[in-house]
Short mmCIF file of N, CA and C in Angstrom, two decimals:
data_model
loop_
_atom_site.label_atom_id
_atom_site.label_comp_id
_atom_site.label_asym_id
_atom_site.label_seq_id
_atom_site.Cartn_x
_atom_site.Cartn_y
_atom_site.Cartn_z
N UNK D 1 27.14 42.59 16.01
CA UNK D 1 27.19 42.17 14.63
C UNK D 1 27.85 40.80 14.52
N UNK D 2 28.64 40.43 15.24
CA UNK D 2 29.66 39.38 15.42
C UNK D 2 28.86 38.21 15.67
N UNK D 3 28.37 38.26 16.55
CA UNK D 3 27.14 37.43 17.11
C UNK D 3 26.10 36.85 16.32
N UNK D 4 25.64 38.04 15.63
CA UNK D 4 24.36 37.61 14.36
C UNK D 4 25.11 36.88 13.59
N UNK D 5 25.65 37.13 12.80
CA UNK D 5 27.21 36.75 11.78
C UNK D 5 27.09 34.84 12.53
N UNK D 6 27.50 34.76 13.41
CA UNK D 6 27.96 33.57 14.10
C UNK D 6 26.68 32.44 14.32
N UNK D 7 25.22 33.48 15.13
CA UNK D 7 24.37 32.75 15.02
C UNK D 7 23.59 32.24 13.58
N UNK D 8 23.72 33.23 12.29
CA UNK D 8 23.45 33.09 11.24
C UNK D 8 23.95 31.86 10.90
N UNK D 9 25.28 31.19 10.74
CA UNK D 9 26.12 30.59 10.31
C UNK D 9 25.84 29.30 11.28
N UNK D 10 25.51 29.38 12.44
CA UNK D 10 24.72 28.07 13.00
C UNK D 10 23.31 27.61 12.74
N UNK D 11 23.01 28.44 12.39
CA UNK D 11 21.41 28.46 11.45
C UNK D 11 21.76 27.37 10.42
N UNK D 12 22.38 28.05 9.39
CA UNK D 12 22.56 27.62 8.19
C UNK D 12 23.61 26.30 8.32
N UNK D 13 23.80 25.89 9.22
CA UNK D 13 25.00 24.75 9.38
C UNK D 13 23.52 23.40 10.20
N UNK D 14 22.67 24.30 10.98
CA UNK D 14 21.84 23.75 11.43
C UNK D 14 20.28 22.85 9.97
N UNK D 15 20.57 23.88 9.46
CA UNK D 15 19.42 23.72 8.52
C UNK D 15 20.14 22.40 7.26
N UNK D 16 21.51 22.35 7.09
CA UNK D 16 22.10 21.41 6.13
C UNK D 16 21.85 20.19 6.43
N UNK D 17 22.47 20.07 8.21
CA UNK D 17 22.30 18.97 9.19
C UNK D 17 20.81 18.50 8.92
N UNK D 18 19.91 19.16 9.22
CA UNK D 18 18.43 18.56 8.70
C UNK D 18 18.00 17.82 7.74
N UNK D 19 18.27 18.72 6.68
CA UNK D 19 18.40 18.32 5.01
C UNK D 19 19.11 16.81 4.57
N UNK D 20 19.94 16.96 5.13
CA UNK D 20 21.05 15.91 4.93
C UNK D 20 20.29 14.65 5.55
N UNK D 21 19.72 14.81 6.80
CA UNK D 21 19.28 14.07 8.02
C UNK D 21 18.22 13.51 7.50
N UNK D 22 16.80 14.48 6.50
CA UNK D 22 16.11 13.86 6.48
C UNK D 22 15.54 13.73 5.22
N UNK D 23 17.19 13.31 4.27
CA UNK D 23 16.83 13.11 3.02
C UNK D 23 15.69 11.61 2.75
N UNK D 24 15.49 11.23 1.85
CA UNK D 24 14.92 10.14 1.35
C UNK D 24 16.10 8.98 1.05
N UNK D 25 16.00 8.19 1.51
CA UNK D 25 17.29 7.23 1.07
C UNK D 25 16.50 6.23 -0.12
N UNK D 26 17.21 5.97 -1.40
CA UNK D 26 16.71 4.95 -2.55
C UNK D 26 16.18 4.08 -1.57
N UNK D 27 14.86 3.50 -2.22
CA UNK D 27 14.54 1.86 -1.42
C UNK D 27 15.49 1.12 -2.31
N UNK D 28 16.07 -0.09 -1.39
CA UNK D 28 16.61 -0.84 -2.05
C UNK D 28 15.84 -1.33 -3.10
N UNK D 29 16.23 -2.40 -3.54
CA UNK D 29 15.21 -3.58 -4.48
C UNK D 29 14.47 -4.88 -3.37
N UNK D 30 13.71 -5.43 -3.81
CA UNK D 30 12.55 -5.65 -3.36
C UNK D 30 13.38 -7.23 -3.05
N UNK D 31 13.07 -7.71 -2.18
CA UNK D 31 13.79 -9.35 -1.77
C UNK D 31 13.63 -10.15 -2.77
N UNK D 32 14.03 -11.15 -3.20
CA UNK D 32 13.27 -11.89 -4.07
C UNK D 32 12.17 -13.16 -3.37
N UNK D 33 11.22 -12.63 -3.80
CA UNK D 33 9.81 -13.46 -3.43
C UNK D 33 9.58 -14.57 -3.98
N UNK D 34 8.63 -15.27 -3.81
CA UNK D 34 7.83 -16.97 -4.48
C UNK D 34 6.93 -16.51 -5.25
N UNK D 35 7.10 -16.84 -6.86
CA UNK D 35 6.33 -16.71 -7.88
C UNK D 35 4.91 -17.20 -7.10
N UNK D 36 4.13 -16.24 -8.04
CA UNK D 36 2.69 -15.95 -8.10
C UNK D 36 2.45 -17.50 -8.37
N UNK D 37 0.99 -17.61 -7.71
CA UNK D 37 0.33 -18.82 -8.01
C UNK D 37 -0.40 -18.52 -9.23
N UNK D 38 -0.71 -19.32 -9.85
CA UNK D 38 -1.37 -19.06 -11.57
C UNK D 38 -2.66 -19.34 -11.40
N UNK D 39 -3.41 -18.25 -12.06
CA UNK D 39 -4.73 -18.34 -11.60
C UNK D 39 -5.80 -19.85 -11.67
N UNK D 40 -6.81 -20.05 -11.57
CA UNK D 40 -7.64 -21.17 -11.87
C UNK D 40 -8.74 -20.64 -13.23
N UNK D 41 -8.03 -21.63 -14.22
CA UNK D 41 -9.27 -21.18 -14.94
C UNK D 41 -10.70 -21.30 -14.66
N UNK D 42 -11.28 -19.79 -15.13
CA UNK D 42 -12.82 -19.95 -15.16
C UNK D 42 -13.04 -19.31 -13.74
N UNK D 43 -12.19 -18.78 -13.04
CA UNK D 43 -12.43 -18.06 -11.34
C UNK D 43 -11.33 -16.81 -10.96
N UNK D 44 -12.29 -16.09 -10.72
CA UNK D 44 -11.50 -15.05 -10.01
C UNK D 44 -11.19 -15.55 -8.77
N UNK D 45 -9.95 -15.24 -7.90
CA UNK D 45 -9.51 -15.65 -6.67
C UNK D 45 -8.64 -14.64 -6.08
N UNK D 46 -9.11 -14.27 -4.52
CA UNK D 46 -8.17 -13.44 -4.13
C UNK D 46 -7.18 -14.32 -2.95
N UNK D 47 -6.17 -14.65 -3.12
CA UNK D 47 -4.80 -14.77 -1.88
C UNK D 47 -4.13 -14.39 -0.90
N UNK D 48 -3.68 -14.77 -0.45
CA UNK D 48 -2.65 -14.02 0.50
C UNK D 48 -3.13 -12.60 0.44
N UNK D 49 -4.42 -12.39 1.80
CA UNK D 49 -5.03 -11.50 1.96
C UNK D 49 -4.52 -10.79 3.13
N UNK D 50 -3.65 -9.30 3.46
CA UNK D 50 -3.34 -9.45 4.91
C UNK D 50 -3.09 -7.77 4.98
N UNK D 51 -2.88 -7.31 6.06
CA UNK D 51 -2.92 -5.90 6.44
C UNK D 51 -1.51 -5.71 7.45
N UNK D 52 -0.71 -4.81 7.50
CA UNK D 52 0.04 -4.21 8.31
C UNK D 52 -0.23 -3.64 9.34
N UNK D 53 -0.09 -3.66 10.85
CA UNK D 53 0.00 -3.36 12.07
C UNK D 53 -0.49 -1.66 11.63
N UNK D 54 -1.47 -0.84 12.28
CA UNK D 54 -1.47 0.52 12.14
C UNK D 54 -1.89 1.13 13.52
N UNK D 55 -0.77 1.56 14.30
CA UNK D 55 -1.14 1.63 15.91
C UNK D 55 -2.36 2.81 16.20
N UNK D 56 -2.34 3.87 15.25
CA UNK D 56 -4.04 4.36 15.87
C UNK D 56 -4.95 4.39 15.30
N UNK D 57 -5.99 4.52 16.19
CA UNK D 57 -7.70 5.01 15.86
C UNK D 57 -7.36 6.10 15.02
N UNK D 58 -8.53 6.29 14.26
CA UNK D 58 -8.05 7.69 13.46
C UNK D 58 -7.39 7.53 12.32
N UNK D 59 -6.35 7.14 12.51
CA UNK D 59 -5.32 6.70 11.26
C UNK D 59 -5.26 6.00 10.34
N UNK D 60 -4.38 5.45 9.71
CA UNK D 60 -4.53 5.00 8.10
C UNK D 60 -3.59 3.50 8.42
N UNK D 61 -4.19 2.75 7.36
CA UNK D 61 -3.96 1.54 7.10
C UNK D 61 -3.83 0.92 5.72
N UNK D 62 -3.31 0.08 5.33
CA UNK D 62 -3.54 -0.58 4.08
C UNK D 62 -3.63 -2.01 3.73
N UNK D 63 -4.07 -2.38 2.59
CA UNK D 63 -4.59 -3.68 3.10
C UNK D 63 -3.55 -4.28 1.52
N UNK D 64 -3.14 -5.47 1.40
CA UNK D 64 -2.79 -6.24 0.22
C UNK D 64 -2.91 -7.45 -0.12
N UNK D 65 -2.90 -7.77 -1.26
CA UNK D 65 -3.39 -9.02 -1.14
C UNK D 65 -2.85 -9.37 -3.09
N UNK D 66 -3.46 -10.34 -3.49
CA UNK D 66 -3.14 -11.10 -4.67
C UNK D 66 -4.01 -11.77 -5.74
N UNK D 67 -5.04 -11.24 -6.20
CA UNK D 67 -5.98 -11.20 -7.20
C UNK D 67 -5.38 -11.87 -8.79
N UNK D 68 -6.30 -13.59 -8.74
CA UNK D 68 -5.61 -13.83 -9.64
C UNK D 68 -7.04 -14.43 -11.03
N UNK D 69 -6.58 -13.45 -12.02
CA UNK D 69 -7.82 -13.34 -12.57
C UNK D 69 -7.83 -14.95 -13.85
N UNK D 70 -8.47 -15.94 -13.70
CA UNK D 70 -8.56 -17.17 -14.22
C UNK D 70 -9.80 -16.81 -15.50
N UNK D 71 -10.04 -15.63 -15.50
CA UNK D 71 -11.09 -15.68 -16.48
C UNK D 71 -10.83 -15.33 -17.74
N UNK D 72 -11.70 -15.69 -18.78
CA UNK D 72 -11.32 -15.23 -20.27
C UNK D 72 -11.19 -13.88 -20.94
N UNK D 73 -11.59 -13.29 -19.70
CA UNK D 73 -11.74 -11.75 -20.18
C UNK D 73 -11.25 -10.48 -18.83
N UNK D 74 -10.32 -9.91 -19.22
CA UNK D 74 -9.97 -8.85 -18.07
C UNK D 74 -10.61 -8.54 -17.69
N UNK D 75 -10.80 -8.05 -15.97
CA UNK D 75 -11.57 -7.69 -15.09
C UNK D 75 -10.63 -6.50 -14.57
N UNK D 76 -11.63 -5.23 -13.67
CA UNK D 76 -11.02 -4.70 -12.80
C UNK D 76 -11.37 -4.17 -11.60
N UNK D 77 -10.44 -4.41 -10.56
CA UNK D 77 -11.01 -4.55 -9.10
C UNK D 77 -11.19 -2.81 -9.34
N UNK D 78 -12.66 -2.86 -9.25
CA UNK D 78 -13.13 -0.94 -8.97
C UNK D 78 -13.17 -0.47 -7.41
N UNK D 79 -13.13 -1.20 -6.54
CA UNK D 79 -13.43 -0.57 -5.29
C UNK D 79 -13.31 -1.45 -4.07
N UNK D 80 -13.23 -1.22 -2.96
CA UNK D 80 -13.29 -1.94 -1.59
C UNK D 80 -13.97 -1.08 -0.90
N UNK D 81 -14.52 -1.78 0.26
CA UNK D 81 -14.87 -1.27 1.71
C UNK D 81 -14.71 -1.96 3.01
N UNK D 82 -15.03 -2.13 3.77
CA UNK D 82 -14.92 -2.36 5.06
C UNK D 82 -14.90 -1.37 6.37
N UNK D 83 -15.57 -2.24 7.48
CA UNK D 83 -16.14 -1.13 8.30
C UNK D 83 -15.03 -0.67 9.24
N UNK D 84 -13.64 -1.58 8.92
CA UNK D 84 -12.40 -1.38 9.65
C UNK D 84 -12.35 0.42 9.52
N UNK D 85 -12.78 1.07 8.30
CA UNK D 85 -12.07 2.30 8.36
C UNK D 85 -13.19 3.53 7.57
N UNK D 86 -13.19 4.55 7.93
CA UNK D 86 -14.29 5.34 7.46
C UNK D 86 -14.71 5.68 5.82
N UNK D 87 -13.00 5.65 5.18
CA UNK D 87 -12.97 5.34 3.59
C UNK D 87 -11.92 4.57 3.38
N UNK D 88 -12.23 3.71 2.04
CA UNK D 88 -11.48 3.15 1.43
C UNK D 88 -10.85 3.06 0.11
N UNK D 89 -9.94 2.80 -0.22
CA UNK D 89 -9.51 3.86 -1.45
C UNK D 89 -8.34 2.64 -2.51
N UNK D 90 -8.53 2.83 -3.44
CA UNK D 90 -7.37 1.87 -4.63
C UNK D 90 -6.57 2.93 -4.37
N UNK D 91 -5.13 2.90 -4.03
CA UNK D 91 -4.22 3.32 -4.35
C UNK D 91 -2.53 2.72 -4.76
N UNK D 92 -2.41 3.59 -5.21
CA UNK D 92 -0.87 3.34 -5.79
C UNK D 92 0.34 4.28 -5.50
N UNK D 93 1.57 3.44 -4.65
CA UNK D 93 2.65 4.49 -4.58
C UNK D 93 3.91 4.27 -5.84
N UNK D 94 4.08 6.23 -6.07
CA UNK D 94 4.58 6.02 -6.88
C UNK D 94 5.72 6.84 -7.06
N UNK D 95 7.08 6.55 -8.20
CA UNK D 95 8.02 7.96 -7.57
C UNK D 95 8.08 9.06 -8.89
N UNK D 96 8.04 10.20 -7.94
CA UNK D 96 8.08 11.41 -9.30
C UNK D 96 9.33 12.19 -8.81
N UNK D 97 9.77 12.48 -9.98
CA UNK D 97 11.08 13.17 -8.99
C UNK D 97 11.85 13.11 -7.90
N UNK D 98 12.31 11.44 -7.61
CA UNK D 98 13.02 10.86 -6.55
C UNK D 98 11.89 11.15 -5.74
N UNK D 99 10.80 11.47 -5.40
CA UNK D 99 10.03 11.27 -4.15
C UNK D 99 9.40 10.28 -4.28
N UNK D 100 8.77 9.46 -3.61
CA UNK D 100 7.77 8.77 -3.42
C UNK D 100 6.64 9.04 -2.98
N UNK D 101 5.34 9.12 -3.70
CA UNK D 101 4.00 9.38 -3.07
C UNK D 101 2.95 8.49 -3.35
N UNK D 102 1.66 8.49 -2.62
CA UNK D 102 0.58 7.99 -2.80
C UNK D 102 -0.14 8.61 -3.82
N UNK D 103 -0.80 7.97 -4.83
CA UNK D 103 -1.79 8.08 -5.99
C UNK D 103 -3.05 7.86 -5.36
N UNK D 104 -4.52 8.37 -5.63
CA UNK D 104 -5.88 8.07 -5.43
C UNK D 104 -5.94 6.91 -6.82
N UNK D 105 -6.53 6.28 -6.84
CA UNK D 105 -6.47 5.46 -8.42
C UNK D 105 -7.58 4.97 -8.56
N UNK D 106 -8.82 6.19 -9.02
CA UNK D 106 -10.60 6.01 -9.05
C UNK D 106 -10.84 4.84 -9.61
N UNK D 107 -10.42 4.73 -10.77
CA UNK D 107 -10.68 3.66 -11.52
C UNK D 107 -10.24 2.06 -11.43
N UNK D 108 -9.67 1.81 -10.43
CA UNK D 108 -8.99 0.81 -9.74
C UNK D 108 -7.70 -0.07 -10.58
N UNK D 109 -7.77 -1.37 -10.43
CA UNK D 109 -6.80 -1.52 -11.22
C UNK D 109 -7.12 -2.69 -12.34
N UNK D 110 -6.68 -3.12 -13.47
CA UNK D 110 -7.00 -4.03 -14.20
C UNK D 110 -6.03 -4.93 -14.11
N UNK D 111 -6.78 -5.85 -14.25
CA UNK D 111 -6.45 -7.33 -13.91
C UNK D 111 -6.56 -8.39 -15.16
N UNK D 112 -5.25 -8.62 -16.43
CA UNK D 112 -5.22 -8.93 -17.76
C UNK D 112 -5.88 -10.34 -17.44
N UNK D 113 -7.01 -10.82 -18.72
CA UNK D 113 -7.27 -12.47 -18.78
C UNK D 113 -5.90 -13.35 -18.16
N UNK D 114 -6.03 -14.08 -17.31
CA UNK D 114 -5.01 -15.12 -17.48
C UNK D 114 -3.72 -14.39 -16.65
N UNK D 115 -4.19 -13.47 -15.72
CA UNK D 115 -2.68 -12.73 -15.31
C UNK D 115 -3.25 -12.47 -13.60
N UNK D 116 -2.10 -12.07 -12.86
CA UNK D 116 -2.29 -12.13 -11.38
C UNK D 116 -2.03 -10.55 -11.10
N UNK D 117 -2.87 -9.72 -9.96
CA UNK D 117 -2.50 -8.49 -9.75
C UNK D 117 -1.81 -8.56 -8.41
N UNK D 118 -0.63 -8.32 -8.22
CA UNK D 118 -0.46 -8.17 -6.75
C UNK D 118 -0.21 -6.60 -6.11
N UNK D 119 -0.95 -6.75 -5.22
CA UNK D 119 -1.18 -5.47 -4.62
C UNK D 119 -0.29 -6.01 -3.00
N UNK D 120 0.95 -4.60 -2.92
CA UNK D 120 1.95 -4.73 -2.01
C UNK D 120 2.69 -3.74 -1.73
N UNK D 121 3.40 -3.50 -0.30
CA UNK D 121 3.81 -2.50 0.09
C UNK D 121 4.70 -1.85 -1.15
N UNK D 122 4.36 -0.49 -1.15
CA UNK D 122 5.14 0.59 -2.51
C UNK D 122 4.56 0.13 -3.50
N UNK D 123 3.73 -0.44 -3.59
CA UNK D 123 2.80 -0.39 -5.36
C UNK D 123 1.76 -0.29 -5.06
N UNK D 124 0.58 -1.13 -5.49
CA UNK D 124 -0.49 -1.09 -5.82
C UNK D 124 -1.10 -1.82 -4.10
N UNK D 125 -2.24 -1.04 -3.38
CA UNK D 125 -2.08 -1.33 -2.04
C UNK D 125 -4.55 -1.12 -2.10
N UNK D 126 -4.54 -1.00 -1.24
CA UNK D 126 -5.98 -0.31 -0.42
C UNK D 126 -5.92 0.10 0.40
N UNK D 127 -6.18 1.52 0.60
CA UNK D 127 -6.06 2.43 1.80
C UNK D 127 -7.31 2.19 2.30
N UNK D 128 -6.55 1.95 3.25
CA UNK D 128 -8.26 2.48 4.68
C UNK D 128 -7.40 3.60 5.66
N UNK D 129 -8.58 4.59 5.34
CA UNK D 129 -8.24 6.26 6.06
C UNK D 129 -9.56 5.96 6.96
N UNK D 130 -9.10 6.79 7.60
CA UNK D 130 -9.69 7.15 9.42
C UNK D 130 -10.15 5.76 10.04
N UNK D 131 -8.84 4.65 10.39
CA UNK D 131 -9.36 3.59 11.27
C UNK D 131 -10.39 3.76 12.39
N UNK D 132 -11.29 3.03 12.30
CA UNK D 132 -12.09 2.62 13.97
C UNK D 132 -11.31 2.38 15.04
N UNK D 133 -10.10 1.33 14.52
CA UNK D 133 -9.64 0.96 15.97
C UNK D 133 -7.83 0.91 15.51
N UNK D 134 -7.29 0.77 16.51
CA UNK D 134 -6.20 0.67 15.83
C UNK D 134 -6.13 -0.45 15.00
N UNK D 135 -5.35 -0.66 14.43
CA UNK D 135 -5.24 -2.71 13.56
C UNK D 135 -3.58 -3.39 14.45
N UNK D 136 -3.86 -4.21 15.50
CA UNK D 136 -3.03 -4.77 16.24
C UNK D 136 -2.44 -5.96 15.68
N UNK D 137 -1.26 -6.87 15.88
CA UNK D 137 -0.82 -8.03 15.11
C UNK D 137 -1.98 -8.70 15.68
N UNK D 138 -2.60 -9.69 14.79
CA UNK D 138 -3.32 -10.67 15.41
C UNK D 138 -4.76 -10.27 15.14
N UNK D 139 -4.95 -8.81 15.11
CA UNK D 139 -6.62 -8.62 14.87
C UNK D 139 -7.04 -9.12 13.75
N UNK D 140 -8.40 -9.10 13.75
CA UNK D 140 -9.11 -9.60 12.32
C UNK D 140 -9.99 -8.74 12.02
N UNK D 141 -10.47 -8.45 10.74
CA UNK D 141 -11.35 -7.87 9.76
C UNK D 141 -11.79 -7.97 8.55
N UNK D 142 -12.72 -7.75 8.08
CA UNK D 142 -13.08 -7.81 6.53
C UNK D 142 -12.47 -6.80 5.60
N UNK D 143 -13.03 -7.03 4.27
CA UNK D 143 -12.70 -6.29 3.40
C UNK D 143 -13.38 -7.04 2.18
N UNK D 144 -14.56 -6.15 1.22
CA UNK D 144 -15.10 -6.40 0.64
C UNK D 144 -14.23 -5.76 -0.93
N UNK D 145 -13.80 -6.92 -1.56
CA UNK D 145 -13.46 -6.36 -3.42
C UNK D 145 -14.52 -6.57 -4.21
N UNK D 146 -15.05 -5.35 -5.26
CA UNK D 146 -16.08 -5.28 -6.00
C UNK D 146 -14.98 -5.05 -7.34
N UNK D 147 -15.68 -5.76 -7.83
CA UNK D 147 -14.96 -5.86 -9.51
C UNK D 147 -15.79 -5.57 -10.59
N UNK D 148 -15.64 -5.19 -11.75
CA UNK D 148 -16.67 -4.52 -12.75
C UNK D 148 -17.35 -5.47 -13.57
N UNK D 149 -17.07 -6.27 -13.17
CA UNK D 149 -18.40 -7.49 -13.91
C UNK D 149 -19.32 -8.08 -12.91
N UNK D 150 -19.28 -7.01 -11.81
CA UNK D 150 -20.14 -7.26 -10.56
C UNK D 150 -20.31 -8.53 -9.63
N UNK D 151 -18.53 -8.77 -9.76
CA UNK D 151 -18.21 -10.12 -8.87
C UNK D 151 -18.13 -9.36 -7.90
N UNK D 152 -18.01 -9.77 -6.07
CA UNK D 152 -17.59 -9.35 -4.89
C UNK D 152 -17.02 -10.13 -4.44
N UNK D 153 -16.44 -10.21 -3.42
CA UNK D 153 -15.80 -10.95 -2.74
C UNK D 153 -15.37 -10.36 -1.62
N UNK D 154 -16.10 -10.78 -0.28
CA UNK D 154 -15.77 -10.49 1.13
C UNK D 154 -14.57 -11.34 1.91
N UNK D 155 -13.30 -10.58 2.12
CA UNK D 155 -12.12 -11.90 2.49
C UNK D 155 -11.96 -11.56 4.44
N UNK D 156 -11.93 -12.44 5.01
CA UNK D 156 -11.01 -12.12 6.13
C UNK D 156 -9.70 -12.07 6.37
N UNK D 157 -9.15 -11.04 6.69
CA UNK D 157 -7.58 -10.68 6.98
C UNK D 157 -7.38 -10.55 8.43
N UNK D 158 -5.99 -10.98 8.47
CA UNK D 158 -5.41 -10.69 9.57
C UNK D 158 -3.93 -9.72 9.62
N UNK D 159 -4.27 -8.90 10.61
CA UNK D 159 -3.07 -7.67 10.64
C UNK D 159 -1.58 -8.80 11.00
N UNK D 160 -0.84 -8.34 10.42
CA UNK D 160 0.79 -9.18 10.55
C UNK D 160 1.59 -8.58 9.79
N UNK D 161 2.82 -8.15 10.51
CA UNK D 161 3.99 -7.94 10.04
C UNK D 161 4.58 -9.07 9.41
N UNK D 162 4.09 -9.11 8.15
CA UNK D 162 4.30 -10.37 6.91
C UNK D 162 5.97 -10.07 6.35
N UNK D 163 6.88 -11.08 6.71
CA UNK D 163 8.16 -10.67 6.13
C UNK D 163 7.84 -10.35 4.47
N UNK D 164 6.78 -10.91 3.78
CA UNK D 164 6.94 -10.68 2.15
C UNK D 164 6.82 -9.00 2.32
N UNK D 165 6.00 -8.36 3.20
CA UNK D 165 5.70 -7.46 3.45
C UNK D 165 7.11 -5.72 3.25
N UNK D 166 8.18 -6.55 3.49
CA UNK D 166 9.36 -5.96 3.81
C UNK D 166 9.95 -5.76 2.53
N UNK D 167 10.21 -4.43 1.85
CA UNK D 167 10.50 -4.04 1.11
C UNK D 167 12.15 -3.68 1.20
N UNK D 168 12.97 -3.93 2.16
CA UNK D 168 14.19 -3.33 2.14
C UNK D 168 15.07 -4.48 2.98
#
C-alpha cells in the first residue's frame, strides 16, 4: 500500500512537471519593423514575397508576403496555389483562450482601397500542406495569388529565415 501511495504521488508530481514544462509561454510583442511601403496608385502589387525553411516532404509550410492594394476599390486575395505543396490554404493564426491556433479562412482576406495587407508569421499567412519536397534556405518556388476581380499574380519566392520573420 505504501508503495502505491508513493508511486501515486510521483505520478502526480510527474504529471505537474509536464504541465508546467509544456505550458504556452505569452509571445512577446512583435520587434518593431519598417513601415509598409504605400501602395501605387491604380496597381495591385505583391512584396516582400518569402517562405520559412520547412525540413520535410510531406509537411507543412507557409508562405508571406505584402499585398499592397493601389486601387480605387477593395479587393480580396481569394486563394493561392502552387505545385510546392498538395493544398493551399488562406489562413490565419489566432488566440482563443490563451491558446494559439490556426484558422482555415475560405473567403480569404480583404484588402481596403488604398491600404496594404501583410501576411506574417502569427497572423494572416498561406499554408501549403503536404510539401513535395522539403523547402531548404535558398530553394525557390512559385506561388500563384488569385484575387476577386480576377487579377493573378504568379511571384517567385525564396525559402529564408527572414529576421522580419521573428516574432519574439
Amino acid at each position: 500500500m505504501k508503495f502505491s501511495r508513493i508511486a501515486t504521488a510521483l505520478l502526480l508530481v510527474a504529471a505537474l512537471f509536464v504541465l508546467v514544462a509544456c505550458r504556452i509561454a505569452p509571445m512577446a510583442a512583435p520587434a518593431t519593423s519598417a513601415p509598409l511601403p504605400q501602395p501605387e496608385a491604380g496597381k495591385l502589387t505583391v512584396v516582400d514575397v518569402r517562405a520559412r525553411p520547412a525540413p520535410l516532404a510531406g509537411g507543412n509550410g507557409a508562405v508571406y508576403m505584402t499585398v499592397l492594394n493601389g486601387l480605387d476599390t477593395p479587393v480580396r486575395l481569394v486563394s493561392a496555389a502552387s505545385a510546392a505543396a498538395d493544398v493551399v490554404e488562406t489562413h490565419e493564426t489566432m488566440e482563443e483562450q490563451g491558446v494559439m491556433k490556426m484558422v482555415m479562412m475560405p473567403d480569404g482576406f480583404e484588402i481596403p482601397a488604398g491600404a496594404a495587407l501583410e501576411l506574417k508569421p502569427g497572423g494572416k499567412h498561406i499554408m501549403l500542406i503536404g510539401l513535395a519536397q522539403p523547402l531548404n534556405p535558398g530553394d525557390s518556388f512559385e506561388v500563384t495569388i488569385n484575387f476577386d476581380n480576377g487579377e493573378t499574380m504568379t511571384c517567385l519566392l525564396y525559402t529564408s529565415p527572414s529576421p522580419r520573420d521573428r516574432t519574439r
